[in-house]
PDB file of C-alpha atoms in Angstrom:
ATOM      1  CA  MET A   1     -30.218 148.333 -45.091  1.00  0.00           C
ATOM      2  CA  SER A   2     -31.822 145.068 -44.103  1.00  0.00           C
ATOM      3  CA  SER A   3     -29.836 141.837 -43.919  1.00  0.00           C
ATOM      4  CA  SER A   4     -31.105 138.435 -44.855  1.00  0.00           C
ATOM      5  CA  LYS A   5     -30.396 135.239 -42.975  1.00  0.00           C
ATOM      6  CA  LEU A   6     -30.093 131.775 -44.448  1.00  0.00           C
ATOM      7  CA  GLN A   7     -32.856 129.677 -42.999  1.00  0.00           C
ATOM      8  CA  LEU A   8     -31.824 126.035 -42.529  1.00  0.00           C
ATOM      9  CA  PRO A   9     -34.552 123.447 -42.193  1.00  0.00           C
ATOM     10  CA  ALA A  10     -34.824 121.934 -38.730  1.00  0.00           C
ATOM     11  CA  ASP A  11     -33.670 118.364 -38.371  1.00  0.00           C
ATOM     12  CA  ASP A  12     -36.821 116.293 -37.850  1.00  0.00           C
ATOM     13  CA  SER A  13     -35.067 112.916 -37.876  1.00  0.00           C
ATOM     14  CA  VAL A  14     -35.118 110.393 -35.026  1.00  0.00           C
ATOM     15  CA  LEU A  15     -32.691 107.635 -34.109  1.00  0.00           C
ATOM     16  CA  LEU A  16     -34.515 104.344 -33.584  1.00  0.00           C
ATOM     17  CA  LEU A  17     -33.324 100.941 -32.409  1.00  0.00           C
ATOM     18  CA  VAL A  18     -34.307  98.066 -34.705  1.00  0.00           C
ATOM     19  CA  THR A  19     -34.969  94.490 -33.522  1.00  0.00           C
ATOM     20  CA  HIS A  20     -36.318  91.444 -35.343  1.00  0.00           C
ATOM     21  CA  SER A  21     -38.718  88.664 -34.389  1.00  0.00           C
ATOM     22  CA  ASN A  22     -36.616  85.901 -35.981  1.00  0.00           C
ATOM     23  CA  LEU A  23     -33.152  87.219 -35.146  1.00  0.00           C
ATOM     24  CA  ALA A  24     -32.571  87.128 -31.402  1.00  0.00           C
ATOM     25  CA  THR A  25     -29.065  88.576 -31.589  1.00  0.00           C
ATOM     26  CA  PHE A  26     -29.856  91.253 -34.165  1.00  0.00           C
ATOM     27  CA  SER A  27     -30.061  94.904 -33.203  1.00  0.00           C
ATOM     28  CA  SER A  28     -29.250  97.990 -35.207  1.00  0.00           C
ATOM     29  CA  ASP A  29     -29.820 101.731 -35.229  1.00  0.00           C
ATOM     30  CA  ILE A  30     -31.511 103.645 -38.013  1.00  0.00           C
ATOM     31  CA  ARG A  31     -31.841 107.405 -38.371  1.00  0.00           C
ATOM     32  CA  VAL A  32     -34.895 108.368 -40.352  1.00  0.00           C
ATOM     33  CA  SER A  33     -36.949 111.496 -41.032  1.00  0.00           C
ATOM     34  CA  LYS A  34     -40.343 111.684 -39.385  1.00  0.00           C
ATOM     35  CA  GLN A  35     -41.757 112.561 -42.808  1.00  0.00           C
ATOM     36  CA  THR A  36     -40.772 109.128 -44.149  1.00  0.00           C
ATOM     37  CA  SER A  37     -43.744 106.966 -45.033  1.00  0.00           C
ATOM     38  CA  VAL A  38     -44.172 103.576 -43.392  1.00  0.00           C
ATOM     39  CA  GLU A  39     -43.759 101.922 -46.783  1.00  0.00           C
ATOM     40  CA  ALA A  40     -40.458 103.734 -47.411  1.00  0.00           C
ATOM     41  CA  LEU A  41     -39.325 102.803 -43.905  1.00  0.00           C
ATOM     42  CA  LYS A  42     -40.031  99.147 -44.639  1.00  0.00           C
ATOM     43  CA  GLU A  43     -37.916  99.444 -47.796  1.00  0.00           C
ATOM     44  CA  LYS A  44     -34.988 100.645 -45.688  1.00  0.00           C
ATOM     45  CA  LEU A  45     -35.458  97.847 -43.170  1.00  0.00           C
ATOM     46  CA  TRP A  46     -35.749  95.220 -45.921  1.00  0.00           C
ATOM     47  CA  ARG A  47     -32.195  96.119 -46.984  1.00  0.00           C
ATOM     48  CA  LYS A  48     -30.995  95.735 -43.392  1.00  0.00           C
ATOM     49  CA  THR A  49     -32.728  92.480 -42.466  1.00  0.00           C
ATOM     50  CA  GLY A  50     -33.837  90.654 -45.621  1.00  0.00           C
ATOM     51  CA  THR A  51     -37.494  90.558 -44.546  1.00  0.00           C
ATOM     52  CA  SER A  52     -39.619  91.510 -47.565  1.00  0.00           C
ATOM     53  CA  VAL A  53     -41.867  94.577 -47.440  1.00  0.00           C
ATOM     54  CA  ALA A  54     -44.967  92.470 -48.087  1.00  0.00           C
ATOM     55  CA  SER A  55     -44.171  90.185 -45.134  1.00  0.00           C
ATOM     56  CA  MET A  56     -43.102  92.911 -42.713  1.00  0.00           C
ATOM     57  CA  ARG A  57     -45.159  94.174 -39.799  1.00  0.00           C
ATOM     58  CA  LEU A  58     -43.785  97.004 -37.675  1.00  0.00           C
ATOM     59  CA  LYS A  59     -44.372  97.814 -34.043  1.00  0.00           C
ATOM     60  CA  LEU A  60     -43.195 101.002 -32.332  1.00  0.00           C
ATOM     61  CA  LEU A  61     -42.156 100.680 -28.678  1.00  0.00           C
ATOM     62  CA  ASP A  62     -40.869 103.322 -26.283  1.00  0.00           C
ATOM     63  CA  ASP A  63     -37.451 103.214 -24.617  1.00  0.00           C
ATOM     64  CA  ALA A  64     -38.922 101.172 -21.750  1.00  0.00           C
ATOM     65  CA  GLY A  65     -40.333  98.551 -24.126  1.00  0.00           C
ATOM     66  CA  ALA A  66     -43.958  99.625 -23.817  1.00  0.00           C
ATOM     67  CA  MET A  67     -46.106  99.342 -26.939  1.00  0.00           C
ATOM     68  CA  ILE A  68     -46.805 102.675 -28.657  1.00  0.00           C
ATOM     69  CA  ALA A  69     -48.444 101.699 -31.953  1.00  0.00           C
ATOM     70  CA  ASP A  70     -48.680  99.287 -34.858  1.00  0.00           C
ATOM     71  CA  LEU A  71     -47.351 100.962 -37.982  1.00  0.00           C
ATOM     72  CA  ASP A  72     -50.114  99.433 -40.067  1.00  0.00           C
ATOM     73  CA  HIS A  73     -50.764 102.182 -42.644  1.00  0.00           C
ATOM     74  CA  ASP A  74     -48.145 102.164 -45.411  1.00  0.00           C
ATOM     75  CA  ASP A  75     -49.165 105.639 -46.619  1.00  0.00           C
ATOM     76  CA  ALA A  76     -48.906 107.227 -43.177  1.00  0.00           C
ATOM     77  CA  THR A  77     -45.778 109.135 -42.176  1.00  0.00           C
ATOM     78  CA  LEU A  78     -43.671 108.146 -39.202  1.00  0.00           C
ATOM     79  CA  ALA A  79     -44.565 111.485 -37.590  1.00  0.00           C
ATOM     80  CA  SER A  80     -48.187 110.402 -37.243  1.00  0.00           C
ATOM     81  CA  TYR A  81     -47.082 107.836 -34.648  1.00  0.00           C
ATOM     82  CA  SER A  82     -45.154 110.427 -32.538  1.00  0.00           C
ATOM     83  CA  PRO A  83     -41.768 108.661 -32.342  1.00  0.00           C
ATOM     84  CA  TYR A  84     -38.813 109.928 -30.291  1.00  0.00           C
ATOM     85  CA  SER A  85     -35.121 109.095 -30.505  1.00  0.00           C
ATOM     86  CA  GLY A  86     -34.444 106.027 -28.406  1.00  0.00           C
ATOM     87  CA  PHE A  87     -37.733 104.340 -29.332  1.00  0.00           C
ATOM     88  CA  ARG A  88     -37.606 100.860 -30.875  1.00  0.00           C
ATOM     89  CA  LEU A  89     -38.918  99.495 -34.157  1.00  0.00           C
ATOM     90  CA  HIS A  90     -39.650  95.802 -33.843  1.00  0.00           C
ATOM     91  CA  ILE A  91     -39.917  93.870 -37.108  1.00  0.00           C
ATOM     92  CA  ILE A  92     -42.250  90.895 -37.243  1.00  0.00           C
ATOM     93  CA  ASP A  93     -41.602  88.610 -40.215  1.00  0.00           C
ATOM     94  CA  LEU A  94     -44.922  87.031 -41.264  1.00  0.00           C
ATOM     95  CA  ASP A  95     -43.410  84.755 -43.935  1.00  0.00           C
ATOM     96  CA  PRO A  96     -42.944  81.191 -42.536  1.00  0.00           C
ATOM     97  CA  SER A  97     -40.523  80.409 -45.371  1.00  0.00           C
ATOM     98  CA  SER A  98     -38.468  83.572 -44.856  1.00  0.00           C
ATOM     99  CA  LEU A  99     -34.695  83.369 -44.974  1.00  0.00           C
ATOM    100  CA  THR A 100     -34.678  84.651 -41.390  1.00  0.00           C
ATOM    101  CA  SER A 101     -36.953  81.898 -40.025  1.00  0.00           C
ATOM    102  CA  GLY A 102     -35.725  78.810 -38.226  1.00  0.00           C
ATOM    103  CA  GLY A 103     -32.530  80.396 -36.951  1.00  0.00           C
ATOM    104  CA  TRP A 104     -30.564  79.762 -40.146  1.00  0.00           C
ATOM    105  CA  LEU A 105     -28.878  83.147 -40.079  1.00  0.00           C
ATOM    106  CA  GLU A 106     -27.708  82.800 -36.454  1.00  0.00           C
ATOM    107  CA  ASP A 107     -27.282  79.120 -35.508  1.00  0.00           C
ATOM    108  CA  THR A 108     -24.351  77.733 -37.489  1.00  0.00           C
ATOM    109  CA  SER A 109     -25.055  74.233 -36.123  1.00  0.00           C
ATOM    110  CA  LEU A 110     -28.055  74.129 -38.479  1.00  0.00           C
ATOM    111  CA  VAL A 111     -25.797  74.523 -41.502  1.00  0.00           C
ATOM    112  CA  GLU A 112     -24.792  71.254 -43.124  1.00  0.00           C
ATOM    113  CA  LYS A 113     -21.028  70.936 -42.947  1.00  0.00           C
ATOM    114  CA  TYR A 114     -19.015  69.845 -45.961  1.00  0.00           C
ATOM    115  CA  LYS A 115     -17.217  66.588 -45.247  1.00  0.00           C
ATOM    116  CA  ILE A 116     -14.565  64.750 -47.219  1.00  0.00           C
ATOM    117  CA  SER A 117     -13.323  61.223 -46.648  1.00  0.00           C
ATOM    118  CA  ASP A 118      -9.690  60.589 -45.718  1.00  0.00           C
ATOM    119  CA  GLU A 119      -9.235  58.691 -48.983  1.00  0.00           C
ATOM    120  CA  ALA A 120     -10.527  61.598 -51.094  1.00  0.00           C
ATOM    121  CA  TYR A 121      -8.524  64.100 -49.017  1.00  0.00           C
ATOM    122  CA  ASP A 122      -5.291  62.168 -49.596  1.00  0.00           C
ATOM    123  CA  LYS A 123      -5.910  62.193 -53.354  1.00  0.00           C
ATOM    124  CA  LEU A 124      -5.854  65.985 -53.477  1.00  0.00           C
ATOM    125  CA  ASP A 125      -2.737  67.388 -55.149  1.00  0.00           C
ATOM    126  CA  THR A 126      -2.181  69.719 -52.216  1.00  0.00           C
ATOM    127  CA  ASN A 127      -3.623  69.681 -48.720  1.00  0.00           C
ATOM    128  CA  PHE A 128      -2.554  70.731 -45.244  1.00  0.00           C
ATOM    129  CA  ARG A 129      -1.610  67.210 -44.227  1.00  0.00           C
ATOM    130  CA  LYS A 130       0.877  66.906 -47.099  1.00  0.00           C
ATOM    131  CA  PHE A 131       2.225  70.389 -46.407  1.00  0.00           C
ATOM    132  CA  LYS A 132       2.771  69.540 -42.724  1.00  0.00           C
ATOM    133  CA  GLU A 133       4.558  66.272 -43.557  1.00  0.00           C
ATOM    134  CA  LYS A 134       6.793  68.134 -46.011  1.00  0.00           C
ATOM    135  CA  MET A 135       7.731  70.764 -43.429  1.00  0.00           C
ATOM    136  CA  VAL A 136       8.455  68.141 -40.764  1.00  0.00           C
ATOM    137  CA  SER A 137      10.718  66.251 -43.156  1.00  0.00           C
ATOM    138  CA  LYS A 138      12.671  69.470 -43.798  1.00  0.00           C
ATOM    139  CA  ASN A 139      12.799  70.507 -40.149  1.00  0.00           C
ATOM    140  CA  PRO A 140      12.599  67.379 -38.002  1.00  0.00           C
ATOM    141  CA  THR A 141      11.957  68.060 -34.332  1.00  0.00           C
ATOM    142  CA  PRO A 142      13.393  65.458 -31.963  1.00  0.00           C
ATOM    143  CA  ASP A 143      10.899  63.886 -29.617  1.00  0.00           C
ATOM    144  CA  ASP A 144      12.070  64.262 -26.033  1.00  0.00           C
ATOM    145  CA  LYS A 145      10.725  60.795 -25.249  1.00  0.00           C
ATOM    146  CA  GLU A 146      13.167  59.371 -27.798  1.00  0.00           C
ATOM    147  CA  GLN A 147      16.159  61.160 -26.290  1.00  0.00           C
ATOM    148  CA  PRO A 148      18.485  58.690 -24.535  1.00  0.00           C
ATOM    149  CA  ASP A 149      19.296  59.227 -20.867  1.00  0.00           C
ATOM    150  CA  ASN A 150      22.932  59.829 -21.749  1.00  0.00           C
ATOM    151  CA  ASP A 151      22.166  62.360 -24.481  1.00  0.00           C
ATOM    152  CA  MET A 152      24.931  65.020 -24.688  1.00  0.00           C
ATOM    153  CA  GLU A 153      26.892  63.337 -21.892  1.00  0.00           C
ATOM    154  CA  GLU A 154      30.030  63.414 -24.038  1.00  0.00           C
ATOM    155  CA  LEU A 155      29.721  67.209 -24.300  1.00  0.00           C
ATOM    156  CA  CYS A 156      29.864  67.487 -20.519  1.00  0.00           C
ATOM    157  CA  VAL A 157      33.241  65.749 -20.149  1.00  0.00           C
ATOM    158  CA  ASN A 158      35.147  69.041 -20.247  1.00  0.00           C
ATOM    159  CA  ILE A 159      32.537  71.114 -18.415  1.00  0.00           C
ATOM    160  CA  LYS A 160      33.326  71.358 -14.694  1.00  0.00           C
ATOM    161  CA  VAL A 161      31.487  73.102 -11.863  1.00  0.00           C
ATOM    162  CA  GLY A 162      33.251  76.357 -11.032  1.00  0.00           C
ATOM    163  CA  GLU A 163      34.636  76.977 -14.516  1.00  0.00           C
ATOM    164  CA  ARG A 164      34.046  80.172 -16.406  1.00  0.00           C
ATOM    165  CA  CYS A 165      31.795  79.854 -19.447  1.00  0.00           C
ATOM    166  CA  GLU A 166      30.042  81.638 -22.247  1.00  0.00           C
ATOM    167  CA  VAL A 167      26.488  80.742 -23.269  1.00  0.00           C
ATOM    168  CA  GLU A 168      24.973  81.205 -26.700  1.00  0.00           C
ATOM    169  CA  PRO A 169      23.010  82.910 -28.061  1.00  0.00           C
ATOM    170  CA  GLY A 170      24.106  86.274 -26.785  1.00  0.00           C
ATOM    171  CA  ALA A 171      27.633  85.439 -25.560  1.00  0.00           C
ATOM    172  CA  LYS A 172      26.450  85.618 -21.938  1.00  0.00           C
ATOM    173  CA  ARG A 173      29.357  85.171 -19.488  1.00  0.00           C
ATOM    174  CA  GLY A 174      29.115  83.325 -16.203  1.00  0.00           C
ATOM    175  CA  ALA A 175      30.219  80.363 -14.108  1.00  0.00           C
ATOM    176  CA  ILE A 176      29.236  76.685 -14.203  1.00  0.00           C
ATOM    177  CA  LYS A 177      27.135  75.774 -11.151  1.00  0.00           C
ATOM    178  CA  PHE A 178      25.625  72.419 -12.144  1.00  0.00           C
ATOM    179  CA  VAL A 179      26.318  69.579 -14.593  1.00  0.00           C
ATOM    180  CA  GLY A 180      24.094  66.512 -14.814  1.00  0.00           C
ATOM    181  CA  ARG A 181      20.671  65.128 -15.515  1.00  0.00           C
ATOM    182  CA  ALA A 182      17.512  67.136 -14.846  1.00  0.00           C
ATOM    183  CA  GLU A 183      14.561  64.815 -15.457  1.00  0.00           C
ATOM    184  CA  SER A 184      12.027  67.556 -14.757  1.00  0.00           C
ATOM    185  CA  LEU A 185      13.381  69.468 -17.752  1.00  0.00           C
ATOM    186  CA  GLY A 186      13.838  66.541 -20.126  1.00  0.00           C
ATOM    187  CA  ARG A 187      16.062  63.551 -20.745  1.00  0.00           C
ATOM    188  CA  GLY A 188      19.806  63.818 -21.164  1.00  0.00           C
ATOM    189  CA  PHE A 189      22.370  66.144 -19.593  1.00  0.00           C
ATOM    190  CA  TRP A 190      22.028  69.800 -18.666  1.00  0.00           C
ATOM    191  CA  VAL A 191      24.311  72.590 -17.476  1.00  0.00           C
ATOM    192  CA  GLY A 192      23.416  75.118 -14.792  1.00  0.00           C
ATOM    193  CA  VAL A 193      24.967  78.574 -15.123  1.00  0.00           C
ATOM    194  CA  GLN A 194      25.172  81.628 -12.887  1.00  0.00           C
ATOM    195  CA  TYR A 195      25.416  84.630 -15.185  1.00  0.00           C
ATOM    196  CA  ASP A 196      27.556  87.618 -14.236  1.00  0.00           C
ATOM    197  CA  GLU A 197      24.591  89.869 -14.969  1.00  0.00           C
ATOM    198  CA  PRO A 198      20.857  89.360 -14.349  1.00  0.00           C
ATOM    199  CA  LEU A 199      20.234  87.693 -17.704  1.00  0.00           C
ATOM    200  CA  GLY A 200      18.721  84.498 -16.319  1.00  0.00           C
ATOM    201  CA  LYS A 201      15.252  83.406 -15.239  1.00  0.00           C
ATOM    202  CA  HIS A 202      15.663  82.077 -11.692  1.00  0.00           C
ATOM    203  CA  ASP A 203      17.965  81.556  -8.678  1.00  0.00           C
ATOM    204  CA  GLY A 204      18.900  77.967  -9.459  1.00  0.00           C
ATOM    205  CA  MET A 205      15.499  76.497  -8.574  1.00  0.00           C
ATOM    206  CA  VAL A 206      13.406  75.214 -11.496  1.00  0.00           C
ATOM    207  CA  LYS A 207       9.969  73.599 -11.194  1.00  0.00           C
ATOM    208  CA  GLY A 208      10.393  73.315  -7.430  1.00  0.00           C
ATOM    209  CA  ILE A 209      13.767  71.558  -7.641  1.00  0.00           C
ATOM    210  CA  ARG A 210      16.941  73.210  -6.348  1.00  0.00           C
ATOM    211  CA  PHE A 211      19.818  72.544  -8.765  1.00  0.00           C
ATOM    212  CA  PHE A 212      22.164  75.240  -7.429  1.00  0.00           C
ATOM    213  CA  GLU A 213      22.088  78.582  -5.658  1.00  0.00           C
ATOM    214  CA  CYS A 214      22.672  82.043  -7.134  1.00  0.00           C
ATOM    215  CA  PRO A 215      21.134  85.523  -6.980  1.00  0.00           C
ATOM    216  CA  GLN A 216      17.584  85.761  -8.358  1.00  0.00           C
ATOM    217  CA  GLY A 217      17.546  86.406 -12.103  1.00  0.00           C
ATOM    218  CA  HIS A 218      21.110  85.214 -12.629  1.00  0.00           C
ATOM    219  CA  GLY A 219      20.377  81.504 -13.071  1.00  0.00           C
ATOM    220  CA  ALA A 220      19.861  79.434 -16.208  1.00  0.00           C
ATOM    221  CA  ILE A 221      19.875  75.750 -17.134  1.00  0.00           C
ATOM    222  CA  VAL A 222      20.787  75.028 -20.747  1.00  0.00           C
ATOM    223  CA  ARG A 223      21.915  72.178 -22.959  1.00  0.00           C
ATOM    224  CA  PRO A 224      25.710  71.655 -22.985  1.00  0.00           C
ATOM    225  CA  GLU A 225      25.909  72.324 -26.723  1.00  0.00           C
ATOM    226  CA  LYS A 226      25.243  75.996 -25.955  1.00  0.00           C
ATOM    227  CA  VAL A 227      28.086  76.261 -23.438  1.00  0.00           C
ATOM    228  CA  LYS A 228      31.729  77.150 -24.108  1.00  0.00           C
ATOM    229  CA  VAL A 229      34.245  76.830 -21.244  1.00  0.00           C
ATOM    230  CA  ASN A 230      37.769  78.032 -20.395  1.00  0.00           C
ATOM    231  CA  PHE A 231      36.995  81.740 -20.341  1.00  0.00           C
ATOM    232  CA  PRO A 232      39.038  83.985 -18.025  1.00  0.00           C
ATOM    233  CA  PHE A 233      37.600  85.446 -14.862  1.00  0.00           C
TER     234      PHE A 233
END
């Protein structure tokens, strides 16, 4: 008893790189059957690039960039030009008024930017400037330059070097190692703490200035409002 086998047609397609005369940064791959006509190929490329079929001229180049053929017969099949995967189809757009000419699709500096005057912008019911002002009014952020030199000094009256403390957030326990001004960090008063555990960021030296000494990773300098004192050893 004879058996029959399903015969599948061989894949005669090729994978070609596509480049364009007016689009320096454009490159794309297209897989196409060798039995495709040049005209049908142009239809596919028109959808990819916007160059019309009537204005399109195709060149076939090998993988080293050497010229193989002009695809100048619309009725001819791609197979008649002996292409191989890895070859390149280069599109030449012959239309001087084409959408792709002049760099319009690639150089955004050629696109006229929409501009609006400050007066017209301020008249808009909503804009980013108004939104930002509204958010700042709800959540004012103090400017460090406006902080007085004695800022938070009153909070330091009961904070003494050597005392036990707890620092928020996180209820981190430690000992006071420094109380005073630290101009390199900002105006006002600061408190240096040596944590019991390595929860800090340094060894008491910040921005090249030694404020106190402690093991590496145990040191922190915080605002006095975050410090609570009189905790037991």
